[in-house]
CSV table of C-alpha atoms and ligand atoms in Angstrom, one decimal:
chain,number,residue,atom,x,y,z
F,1,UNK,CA,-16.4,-12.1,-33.2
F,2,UNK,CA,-13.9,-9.9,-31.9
F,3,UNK,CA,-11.2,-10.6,-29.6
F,4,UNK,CA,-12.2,-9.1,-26.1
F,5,UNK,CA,-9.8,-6.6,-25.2
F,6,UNK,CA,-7.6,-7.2,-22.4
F,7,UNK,CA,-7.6,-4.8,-19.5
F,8,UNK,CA,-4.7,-5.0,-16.5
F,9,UNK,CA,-6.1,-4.6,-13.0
F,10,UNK,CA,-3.2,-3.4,-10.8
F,11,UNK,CA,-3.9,-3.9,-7.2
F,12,UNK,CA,-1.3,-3.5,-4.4
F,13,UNK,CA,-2.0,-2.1,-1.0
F,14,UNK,CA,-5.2,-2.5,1.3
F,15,UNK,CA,-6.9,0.8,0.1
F,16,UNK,CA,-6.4,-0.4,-3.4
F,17,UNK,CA,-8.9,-3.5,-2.7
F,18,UNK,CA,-12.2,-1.5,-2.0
F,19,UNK,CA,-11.6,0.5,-5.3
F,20,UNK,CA,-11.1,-2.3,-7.5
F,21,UNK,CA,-13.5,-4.9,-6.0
F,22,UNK,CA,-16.5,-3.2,-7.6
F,23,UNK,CA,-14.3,-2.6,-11.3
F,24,UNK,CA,-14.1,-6.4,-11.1
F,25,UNK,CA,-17.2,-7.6,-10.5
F,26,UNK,CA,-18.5,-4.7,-13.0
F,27,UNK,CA,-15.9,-5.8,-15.7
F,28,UNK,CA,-17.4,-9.7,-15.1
F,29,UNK,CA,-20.4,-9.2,-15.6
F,30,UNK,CA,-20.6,-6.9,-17.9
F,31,UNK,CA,-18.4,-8.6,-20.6
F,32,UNK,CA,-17.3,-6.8,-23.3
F,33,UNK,CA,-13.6,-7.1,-21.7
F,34,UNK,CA,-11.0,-9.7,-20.6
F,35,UNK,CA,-9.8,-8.3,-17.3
F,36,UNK,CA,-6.5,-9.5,-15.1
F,37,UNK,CA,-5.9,-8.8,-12.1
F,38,UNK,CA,-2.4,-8.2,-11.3
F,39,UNK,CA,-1.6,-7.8,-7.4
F,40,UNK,CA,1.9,-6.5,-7.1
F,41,UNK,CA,2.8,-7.9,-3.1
F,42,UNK,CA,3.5,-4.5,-1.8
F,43,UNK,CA,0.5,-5.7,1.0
F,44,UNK,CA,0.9,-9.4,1.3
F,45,UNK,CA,-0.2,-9.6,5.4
F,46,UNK,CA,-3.6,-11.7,5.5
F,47,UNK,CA,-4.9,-8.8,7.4
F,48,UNK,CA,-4.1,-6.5,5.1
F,49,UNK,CA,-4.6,-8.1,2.1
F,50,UNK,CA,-6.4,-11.6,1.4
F,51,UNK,CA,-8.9,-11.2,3.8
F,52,UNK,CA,-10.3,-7.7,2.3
F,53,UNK,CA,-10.2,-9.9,-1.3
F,54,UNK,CA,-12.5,-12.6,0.6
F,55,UNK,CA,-14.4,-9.8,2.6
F,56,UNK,CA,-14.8,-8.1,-1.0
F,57,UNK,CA,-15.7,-10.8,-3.5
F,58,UNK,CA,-12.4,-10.3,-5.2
F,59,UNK,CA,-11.1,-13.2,-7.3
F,60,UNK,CA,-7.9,-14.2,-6.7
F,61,UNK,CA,-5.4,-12.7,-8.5
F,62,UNK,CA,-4.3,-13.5,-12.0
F,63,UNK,CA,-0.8,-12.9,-11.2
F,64,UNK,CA,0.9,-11.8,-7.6
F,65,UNK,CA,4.5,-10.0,-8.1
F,66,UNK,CA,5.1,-10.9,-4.7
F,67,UNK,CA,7.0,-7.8,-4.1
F,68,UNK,CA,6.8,-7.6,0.0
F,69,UNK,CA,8.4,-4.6,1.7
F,70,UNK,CA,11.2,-2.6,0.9
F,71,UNK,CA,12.2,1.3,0.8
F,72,UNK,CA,10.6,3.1,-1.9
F,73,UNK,CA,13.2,2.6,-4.1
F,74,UNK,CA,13.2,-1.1,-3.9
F,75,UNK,CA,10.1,-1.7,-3.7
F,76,UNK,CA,9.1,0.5,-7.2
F,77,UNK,CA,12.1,-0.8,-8.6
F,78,UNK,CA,11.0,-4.5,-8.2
F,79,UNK,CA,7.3,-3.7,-9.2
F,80,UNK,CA,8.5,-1.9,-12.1
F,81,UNK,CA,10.6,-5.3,-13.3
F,82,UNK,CA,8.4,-7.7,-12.5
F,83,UNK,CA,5.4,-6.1,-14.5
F,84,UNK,CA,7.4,-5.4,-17.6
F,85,UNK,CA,7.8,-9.1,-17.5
F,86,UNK,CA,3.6,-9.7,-17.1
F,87,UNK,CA,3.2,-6.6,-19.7
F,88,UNK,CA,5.6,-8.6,-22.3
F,89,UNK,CA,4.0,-11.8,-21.8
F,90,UNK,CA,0.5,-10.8,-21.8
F,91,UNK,CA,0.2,-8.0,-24.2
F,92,UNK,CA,-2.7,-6.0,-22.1
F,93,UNK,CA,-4.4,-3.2,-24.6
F,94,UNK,CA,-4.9,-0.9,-21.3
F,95,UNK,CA,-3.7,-0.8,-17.7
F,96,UNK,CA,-5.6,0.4,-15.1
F,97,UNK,CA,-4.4,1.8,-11.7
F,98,UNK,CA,-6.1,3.0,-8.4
F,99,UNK,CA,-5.1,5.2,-6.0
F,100,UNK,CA,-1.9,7.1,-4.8
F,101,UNK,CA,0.6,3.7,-3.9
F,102,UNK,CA,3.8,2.6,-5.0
F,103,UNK,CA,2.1,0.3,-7.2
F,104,UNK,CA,0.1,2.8,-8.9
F,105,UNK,CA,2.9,4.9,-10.0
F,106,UNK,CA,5.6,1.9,-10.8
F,107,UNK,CA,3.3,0.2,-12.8
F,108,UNK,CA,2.1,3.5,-14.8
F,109,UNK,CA,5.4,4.3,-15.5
F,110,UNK,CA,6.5,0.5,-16.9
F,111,UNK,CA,3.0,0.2,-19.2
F,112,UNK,CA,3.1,3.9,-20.4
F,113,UNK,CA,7.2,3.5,-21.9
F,114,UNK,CA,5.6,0.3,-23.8
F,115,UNK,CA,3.0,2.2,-24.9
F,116,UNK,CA,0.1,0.5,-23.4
F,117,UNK,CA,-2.9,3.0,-22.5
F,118,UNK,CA,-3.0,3.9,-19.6
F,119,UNK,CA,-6.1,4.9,-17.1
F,120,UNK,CA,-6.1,6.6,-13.7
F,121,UNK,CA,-8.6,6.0,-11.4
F,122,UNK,CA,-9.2,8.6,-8.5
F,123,UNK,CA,-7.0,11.0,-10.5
F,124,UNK,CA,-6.3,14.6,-9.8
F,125,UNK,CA,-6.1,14.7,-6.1
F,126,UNK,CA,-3.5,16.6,-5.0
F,127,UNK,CA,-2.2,17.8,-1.3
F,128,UNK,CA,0.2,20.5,-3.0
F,129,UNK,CA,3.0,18.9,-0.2
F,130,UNK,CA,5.4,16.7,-1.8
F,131,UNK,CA,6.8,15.7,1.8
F,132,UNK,CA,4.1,12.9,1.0
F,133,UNK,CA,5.3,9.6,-0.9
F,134,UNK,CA,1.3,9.4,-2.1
F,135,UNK,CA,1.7,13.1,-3.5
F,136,UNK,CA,4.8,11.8,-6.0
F,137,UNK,CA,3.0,9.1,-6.5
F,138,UNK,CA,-0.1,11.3,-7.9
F,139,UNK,CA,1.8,13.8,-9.7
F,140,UNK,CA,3.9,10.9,-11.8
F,141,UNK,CA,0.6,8.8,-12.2
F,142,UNK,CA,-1.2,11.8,-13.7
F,143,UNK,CA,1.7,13.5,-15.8
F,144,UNK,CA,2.0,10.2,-18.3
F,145,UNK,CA,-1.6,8.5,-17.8
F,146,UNK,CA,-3.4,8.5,-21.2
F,147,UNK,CA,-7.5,8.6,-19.0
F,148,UNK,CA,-8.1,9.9,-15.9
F,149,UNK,CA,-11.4,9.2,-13.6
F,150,UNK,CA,-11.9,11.3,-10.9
F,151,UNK,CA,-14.0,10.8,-7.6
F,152,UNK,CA,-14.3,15.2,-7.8
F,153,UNK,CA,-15.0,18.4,-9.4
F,154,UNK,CA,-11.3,19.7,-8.0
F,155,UNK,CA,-9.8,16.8,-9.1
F,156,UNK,CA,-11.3,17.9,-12.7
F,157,UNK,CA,-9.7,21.4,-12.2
F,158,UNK,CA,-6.2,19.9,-11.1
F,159,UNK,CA,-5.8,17.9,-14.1
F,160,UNK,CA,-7.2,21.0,-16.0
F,161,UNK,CA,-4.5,22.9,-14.8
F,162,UNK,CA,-2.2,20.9,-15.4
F,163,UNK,CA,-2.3,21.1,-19.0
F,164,UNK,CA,-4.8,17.7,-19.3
F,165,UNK,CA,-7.2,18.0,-21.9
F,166,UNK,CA,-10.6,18.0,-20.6
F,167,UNK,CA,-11.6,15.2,-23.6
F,168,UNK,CA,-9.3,12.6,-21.4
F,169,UNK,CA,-11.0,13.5,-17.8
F,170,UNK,CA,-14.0,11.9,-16.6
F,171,UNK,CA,-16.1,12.0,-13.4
F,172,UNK,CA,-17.4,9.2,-12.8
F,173,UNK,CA,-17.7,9.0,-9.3
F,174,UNK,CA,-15.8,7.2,-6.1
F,175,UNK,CA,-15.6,3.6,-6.3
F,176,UNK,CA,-14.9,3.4,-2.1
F,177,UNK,CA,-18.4,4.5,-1.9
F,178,UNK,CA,-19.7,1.6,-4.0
F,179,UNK,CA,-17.7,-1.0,-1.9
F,180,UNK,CA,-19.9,0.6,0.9
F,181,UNK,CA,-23.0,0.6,-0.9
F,182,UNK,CA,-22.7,-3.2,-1.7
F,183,UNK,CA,-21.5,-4.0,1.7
F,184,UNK,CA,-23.8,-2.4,3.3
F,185,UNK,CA,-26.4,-5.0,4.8
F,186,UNK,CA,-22.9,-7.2,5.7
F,187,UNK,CA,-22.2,-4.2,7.5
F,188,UNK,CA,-25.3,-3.9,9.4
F,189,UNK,CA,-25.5,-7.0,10.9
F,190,UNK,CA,-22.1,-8.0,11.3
F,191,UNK,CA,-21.1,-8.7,15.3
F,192,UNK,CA,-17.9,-6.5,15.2
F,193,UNK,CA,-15.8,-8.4,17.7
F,194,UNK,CA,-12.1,-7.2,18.3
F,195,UNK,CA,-9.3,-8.7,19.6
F,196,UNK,CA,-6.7,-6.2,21.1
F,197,UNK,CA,-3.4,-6.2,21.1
F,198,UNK,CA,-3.3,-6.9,25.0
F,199,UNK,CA,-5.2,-10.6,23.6
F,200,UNK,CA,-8.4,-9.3,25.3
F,201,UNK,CA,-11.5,-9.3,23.1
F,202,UNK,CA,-14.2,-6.7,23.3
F,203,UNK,CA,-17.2,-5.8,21.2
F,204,UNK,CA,-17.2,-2.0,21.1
F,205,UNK,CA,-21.3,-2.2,19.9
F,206,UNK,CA,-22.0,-4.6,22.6
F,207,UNK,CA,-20.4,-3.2,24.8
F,208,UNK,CA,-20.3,0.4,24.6
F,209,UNK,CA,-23.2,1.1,22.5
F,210,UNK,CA,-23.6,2.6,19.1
F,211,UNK,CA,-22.6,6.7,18.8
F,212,UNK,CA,-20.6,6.0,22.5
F,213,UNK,CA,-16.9,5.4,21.4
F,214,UNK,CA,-14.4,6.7,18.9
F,215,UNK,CA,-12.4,5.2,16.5
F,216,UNK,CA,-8.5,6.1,15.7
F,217,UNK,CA,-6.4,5.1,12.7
F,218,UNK,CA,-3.0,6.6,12.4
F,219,UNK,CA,-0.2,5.1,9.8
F,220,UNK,CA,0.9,8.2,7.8
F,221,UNK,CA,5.4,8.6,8.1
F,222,UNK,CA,4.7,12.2,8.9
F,223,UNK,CA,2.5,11.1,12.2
F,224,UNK,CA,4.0,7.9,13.3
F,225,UNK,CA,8.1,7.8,12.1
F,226,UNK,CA,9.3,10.2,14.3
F,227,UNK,CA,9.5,9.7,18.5
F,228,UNK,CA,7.9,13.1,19.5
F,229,UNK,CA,5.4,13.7,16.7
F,230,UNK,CA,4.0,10.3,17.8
F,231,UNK,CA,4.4,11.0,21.5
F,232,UNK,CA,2.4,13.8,21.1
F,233,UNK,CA,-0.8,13.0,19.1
F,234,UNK,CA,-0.7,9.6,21.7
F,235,UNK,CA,-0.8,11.9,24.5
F,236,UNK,CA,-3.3,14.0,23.1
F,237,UNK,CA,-5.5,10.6,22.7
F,238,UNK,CA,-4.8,8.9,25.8
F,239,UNK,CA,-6.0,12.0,27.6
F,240,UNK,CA,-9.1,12.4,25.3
F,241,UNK,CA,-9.6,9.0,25.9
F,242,UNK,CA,-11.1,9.9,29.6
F,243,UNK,CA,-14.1,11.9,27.6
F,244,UNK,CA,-14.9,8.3,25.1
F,245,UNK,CA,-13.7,5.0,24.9
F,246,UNK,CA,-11.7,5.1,21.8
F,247,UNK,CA,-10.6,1.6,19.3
F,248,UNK,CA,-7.5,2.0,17.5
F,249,UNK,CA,-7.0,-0.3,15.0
F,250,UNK,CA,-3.2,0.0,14.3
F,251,UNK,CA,-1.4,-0.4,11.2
F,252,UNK,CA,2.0,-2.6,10.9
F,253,UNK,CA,3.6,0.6,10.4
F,254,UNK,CA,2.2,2.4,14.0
F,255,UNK,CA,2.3,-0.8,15.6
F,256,UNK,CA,6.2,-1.5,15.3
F,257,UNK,CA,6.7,2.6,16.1
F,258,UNK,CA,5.2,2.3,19.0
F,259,UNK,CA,7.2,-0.7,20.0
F,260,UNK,CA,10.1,1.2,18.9
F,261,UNK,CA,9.7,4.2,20.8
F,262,UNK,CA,9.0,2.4,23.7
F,263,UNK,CA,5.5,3.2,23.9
F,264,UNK,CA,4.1,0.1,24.3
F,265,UNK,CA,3.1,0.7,28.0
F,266,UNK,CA,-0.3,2.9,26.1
F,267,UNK,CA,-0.9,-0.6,24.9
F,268,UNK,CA,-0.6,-3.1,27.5
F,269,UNK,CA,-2.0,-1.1,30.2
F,270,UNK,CA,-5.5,-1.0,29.4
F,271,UNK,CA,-6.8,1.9,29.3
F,272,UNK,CA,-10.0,3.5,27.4
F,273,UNK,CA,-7.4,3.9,24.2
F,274,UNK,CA,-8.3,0.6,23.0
F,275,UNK,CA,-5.3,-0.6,20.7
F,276,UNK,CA,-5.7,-3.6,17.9
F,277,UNK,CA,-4.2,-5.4,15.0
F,278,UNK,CA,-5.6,-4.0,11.6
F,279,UNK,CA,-9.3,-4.8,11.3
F,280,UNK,CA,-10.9,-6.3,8.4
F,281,UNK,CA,-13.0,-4.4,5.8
F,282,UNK,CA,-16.4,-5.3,7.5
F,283,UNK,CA,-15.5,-5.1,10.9
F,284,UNK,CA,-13.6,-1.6,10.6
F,285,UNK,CA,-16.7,-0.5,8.8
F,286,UNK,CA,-19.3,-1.7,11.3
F,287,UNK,CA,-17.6,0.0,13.6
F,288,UNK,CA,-17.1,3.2,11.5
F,289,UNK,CA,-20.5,3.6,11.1
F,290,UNK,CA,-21.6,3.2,14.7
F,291,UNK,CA,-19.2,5.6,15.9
F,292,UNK,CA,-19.6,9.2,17.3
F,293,UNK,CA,-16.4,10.1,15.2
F,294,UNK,CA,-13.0,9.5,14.0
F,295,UNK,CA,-10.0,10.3,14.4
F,296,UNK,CA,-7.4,9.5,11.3
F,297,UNK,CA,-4.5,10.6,8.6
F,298,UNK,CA,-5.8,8.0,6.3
F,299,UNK,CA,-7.2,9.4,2.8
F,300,UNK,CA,-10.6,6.6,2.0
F,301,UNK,CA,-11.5,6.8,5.3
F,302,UNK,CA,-11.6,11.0,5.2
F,303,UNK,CA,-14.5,10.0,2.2
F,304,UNK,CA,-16.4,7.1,4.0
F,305,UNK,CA,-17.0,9.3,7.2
F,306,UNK,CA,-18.7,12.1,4.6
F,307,UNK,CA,-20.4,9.4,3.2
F,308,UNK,CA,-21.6,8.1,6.2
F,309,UNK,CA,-21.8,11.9,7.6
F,310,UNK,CA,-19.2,11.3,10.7
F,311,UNK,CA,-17.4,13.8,12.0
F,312,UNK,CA,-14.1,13.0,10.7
F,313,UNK,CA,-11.1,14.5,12.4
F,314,UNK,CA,-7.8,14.4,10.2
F,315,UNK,CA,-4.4,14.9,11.8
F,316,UNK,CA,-3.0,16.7,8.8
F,317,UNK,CA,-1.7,20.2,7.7
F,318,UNK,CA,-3.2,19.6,4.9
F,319,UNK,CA,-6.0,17.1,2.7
F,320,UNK,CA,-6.1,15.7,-1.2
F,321,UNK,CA,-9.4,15.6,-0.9
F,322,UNK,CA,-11.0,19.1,-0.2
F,323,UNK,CA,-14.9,17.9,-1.1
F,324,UNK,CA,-14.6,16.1,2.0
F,325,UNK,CA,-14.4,19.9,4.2
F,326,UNK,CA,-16.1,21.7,1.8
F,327,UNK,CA,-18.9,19.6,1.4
F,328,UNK,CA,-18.6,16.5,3.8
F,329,UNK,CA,-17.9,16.1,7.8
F,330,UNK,CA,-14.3,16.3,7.6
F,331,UNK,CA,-11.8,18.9,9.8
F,332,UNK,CA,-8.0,18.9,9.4
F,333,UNK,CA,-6.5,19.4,12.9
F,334,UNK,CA,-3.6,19.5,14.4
F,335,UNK,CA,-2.7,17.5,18.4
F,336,UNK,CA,-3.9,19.9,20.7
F,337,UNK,CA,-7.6,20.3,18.5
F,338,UNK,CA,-8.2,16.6,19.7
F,339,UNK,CA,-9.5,17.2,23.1
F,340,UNK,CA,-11.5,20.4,22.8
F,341,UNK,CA,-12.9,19.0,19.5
F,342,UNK,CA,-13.8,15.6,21.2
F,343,UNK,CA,-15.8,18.2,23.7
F,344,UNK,CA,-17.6,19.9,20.8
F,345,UNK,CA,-18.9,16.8,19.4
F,346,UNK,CA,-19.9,15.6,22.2
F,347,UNK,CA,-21.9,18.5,23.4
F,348,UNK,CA,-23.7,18.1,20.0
F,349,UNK,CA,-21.8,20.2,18.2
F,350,UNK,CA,-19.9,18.1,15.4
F,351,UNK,CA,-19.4,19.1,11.8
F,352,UNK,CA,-22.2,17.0,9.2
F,353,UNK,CA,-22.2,17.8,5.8
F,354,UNK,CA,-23.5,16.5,2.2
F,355,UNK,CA,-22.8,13.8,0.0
F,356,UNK,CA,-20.4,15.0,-3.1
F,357,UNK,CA,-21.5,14.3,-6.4
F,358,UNK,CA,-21.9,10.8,-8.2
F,359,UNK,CA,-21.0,9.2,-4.6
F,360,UNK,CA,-23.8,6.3,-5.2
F,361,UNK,CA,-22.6,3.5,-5.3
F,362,UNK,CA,-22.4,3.6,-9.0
F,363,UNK,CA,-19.2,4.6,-10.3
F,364,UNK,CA,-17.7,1.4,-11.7
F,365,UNK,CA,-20.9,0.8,-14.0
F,366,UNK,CA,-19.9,5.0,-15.3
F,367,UNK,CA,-16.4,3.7,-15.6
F,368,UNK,CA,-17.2,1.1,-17.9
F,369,UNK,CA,-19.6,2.7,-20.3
F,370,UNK,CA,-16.6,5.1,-20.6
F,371,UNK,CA,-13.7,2.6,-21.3
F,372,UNK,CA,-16.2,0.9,-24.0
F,373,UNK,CA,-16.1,4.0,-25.6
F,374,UNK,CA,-11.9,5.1,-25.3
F,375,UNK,CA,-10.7,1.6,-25.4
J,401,UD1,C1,1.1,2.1,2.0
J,401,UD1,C2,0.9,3.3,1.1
J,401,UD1,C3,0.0,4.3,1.7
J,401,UD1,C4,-1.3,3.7,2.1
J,401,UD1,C5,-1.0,2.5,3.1
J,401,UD1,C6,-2.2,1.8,3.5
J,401,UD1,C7,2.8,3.9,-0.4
J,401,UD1,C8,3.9,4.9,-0.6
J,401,UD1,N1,2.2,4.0,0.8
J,401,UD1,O1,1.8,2.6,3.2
J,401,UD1,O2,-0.3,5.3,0.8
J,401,UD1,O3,-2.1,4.6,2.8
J,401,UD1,O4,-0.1,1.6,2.4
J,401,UD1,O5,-2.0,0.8,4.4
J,401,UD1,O6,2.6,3.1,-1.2
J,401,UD1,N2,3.7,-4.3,6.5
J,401,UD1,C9,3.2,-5.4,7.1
J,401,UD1,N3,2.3,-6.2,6.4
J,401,UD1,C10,1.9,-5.8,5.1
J,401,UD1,C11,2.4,-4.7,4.6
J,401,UD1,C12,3.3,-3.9,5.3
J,401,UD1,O7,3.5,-5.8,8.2
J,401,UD1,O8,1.1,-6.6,4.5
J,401,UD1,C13,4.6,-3.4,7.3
J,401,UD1,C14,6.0,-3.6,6.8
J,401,UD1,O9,6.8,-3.6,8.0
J,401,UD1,C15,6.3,-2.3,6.1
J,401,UD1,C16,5.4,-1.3,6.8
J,401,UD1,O10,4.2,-2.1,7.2
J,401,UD1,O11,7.6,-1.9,6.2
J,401,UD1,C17,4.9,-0.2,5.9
J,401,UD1,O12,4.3,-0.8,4.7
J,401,UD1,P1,4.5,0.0,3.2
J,401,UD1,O13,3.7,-0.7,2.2
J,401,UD1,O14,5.9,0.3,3.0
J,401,UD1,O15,3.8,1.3,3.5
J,401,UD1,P2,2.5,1.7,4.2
J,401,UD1,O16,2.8,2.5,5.4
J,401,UD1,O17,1.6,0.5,4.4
């Protein structure tokens, strides 16, 4: 028989984990491959890591790199080391990456110069505003990847454009929407308690009621890193907070800018901006789905809310993922939209859209019958 051929999993930040849960469990069960999983430490928190791989049925990893934080530099520096070192010893025929991360695009670059194929998933996406680390991160991915699978018809045209051949691109579908579609029932009937920062706990469904509270996740540098950008959008949500009760699970990143900036007081004085630690993948989806919208810079969520057909309201110039305005519930705004589009929705008026293409919860099982065939 055959050896099995060995495929590298790279996994490294939180939105990483709902991509490659269902590649995992895919890859199991179907068989015809021996896949690792390498997690490269640039998420290490058991908020923002272990407990989505327990939430998400993902084995443990094969190998953790244990890189932690560090500027970009460092941190893709140490990635890049440590996996040449995994690459060496293992010998993986492929090496597949998710997502836009620091991890994606260090470990790319070390498997492609030791010529190990090299697959993309959610490929193509591209902002067109390399202020963005994610952006670089994209644009290096894609350049030297050998397959690219795409969650989108304009991710397709992106590559296209950029010289790809069209023999190497394949749509297969968005594996975030599988995660949901096999978490689903978990997510129906899960209690959705939160602690808050202020070490009060409160359960939004309880006690506001499905469709009567918002939800708020803000982490990108451009929105949180600098004093009056943040003091802005906060002020904006405080005051829309007197229309809805609003949760805001905050990242590591907003957390310790707010603390920085000496805006701590929107946290500890209780008000109907409802500030807590990072959620887990369940919880932050229970409560996703029973809200009357959302309020984020984060990229999966901008596709779970058009899944789930939320109005999604994204506090950027600009999105890598257009399907979700063009076809889904999603509306790029800036500060001042957050009120007066609270007040639209509200009175009824909220955007709904369509589900994209190959969004079915199927993706992974597309994926594989493709890498049987390229591998
Ligand atoms: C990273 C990704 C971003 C993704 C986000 C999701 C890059 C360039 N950025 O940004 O695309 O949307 O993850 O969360 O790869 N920290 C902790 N615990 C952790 C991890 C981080 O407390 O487990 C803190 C550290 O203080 C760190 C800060 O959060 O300095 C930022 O973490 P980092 O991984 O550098 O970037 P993210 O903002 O998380």
């Amino acid at each position: 028989m055959p050896r099995k051929k060995k495929i590298v999993l790279v996994a490294g930040a939180r939105p990483n984990f709902m991509k490659i849960a269902p590649l995992m469990r895919e890859l199991k069960n179907q068989g015809s491959f021996n896949p690792i999983l390498v997690h490269t430490g640039q998420h290490y928190d058991d908020k923002m890591s272990s407990l989505f791989f327990r939430q998400l049925g993902i084995p443990a990893p094969d190998i953790n790199l244990e890189v932690g934080s560090a500027s970009h530099a460092v941190q893709t520096a140490r990635i890049m080391e440590r996996f040449e070192k995994v690459c060496l010893d293992i010998k993986p025929d492929a090496v597949l990456v998710v997502g836009d991360v620091n991890s994606t695009a260090a470990c790319v670059l070390t498997a492609s110069k030791m010529n190990i194929k090299t697959i993309h998933y959610e490929a193509g996406l591209r902002s067109f505003d390399r202020r963005m680390p994610e952006e670089i991160n994209r644009v290096v991915t894609d350049a030297i990847c050998d397959y690219f699978f795409t969650t989108s018809a304009d991710a397709d045209q992106n590559l296209v454009n950029e010289g790809k051949d069209p023999q190497q691109i394949f749509m297969c579908g968005n594996l975030m929407i599988d995660s949901l579609v096999a978490n689903l029932e978990k997510i129906e009937t899960t209690s959705a308690e939160v602690k808050l920062i202020s070490n009060q706990m409160i359960n939004p469904l309880g006690e506001f009621g499905a469709g009567n509270y918002g939800l708020v996740t803000l982490h990108r540098p451009s929105n949180v890193d600098e004093a009056p950008v943040l003091g802005e959008i906060m002020k904006a949500l405080d005051s829309a907070s007197e229309l809805i009760p609003m949760v805001f699970p905050a990242h590591p990143r907003t957390i310790d800018r707010i603390d920085t900036f000496g805006m701590k007081r929107l946290i500890d004085r209780g008000s109907d901006l409802l500030f807590s630690f990072p959620l887990g993948y369940i919880e932050f989806m229970a409560l996703l789905k029973n809200a009357r919208f959302l309020i984020t810079d984060s990229g999966g969520i901008q596709e779970e809310t058009t899944w789930l057909n939320i109005p999604c309201l994204t506090l950027r110039k600009n999105t890598e993922r257009p399907v979700t305005l063009t076809m889904g519930s999603n509306k790029l705004i800036d500060p001042e939209d957050v009120k007066p589009e609270i007040e639209r929705i509200l009175s009824g008026k909220g955007k709904s859209g369509q589900i994209p293409p190959n969004w079915d919860g199927k993706a992974a099982g597309r994926i594989i019958d493709v890498l049987i065939k390229v591998l």
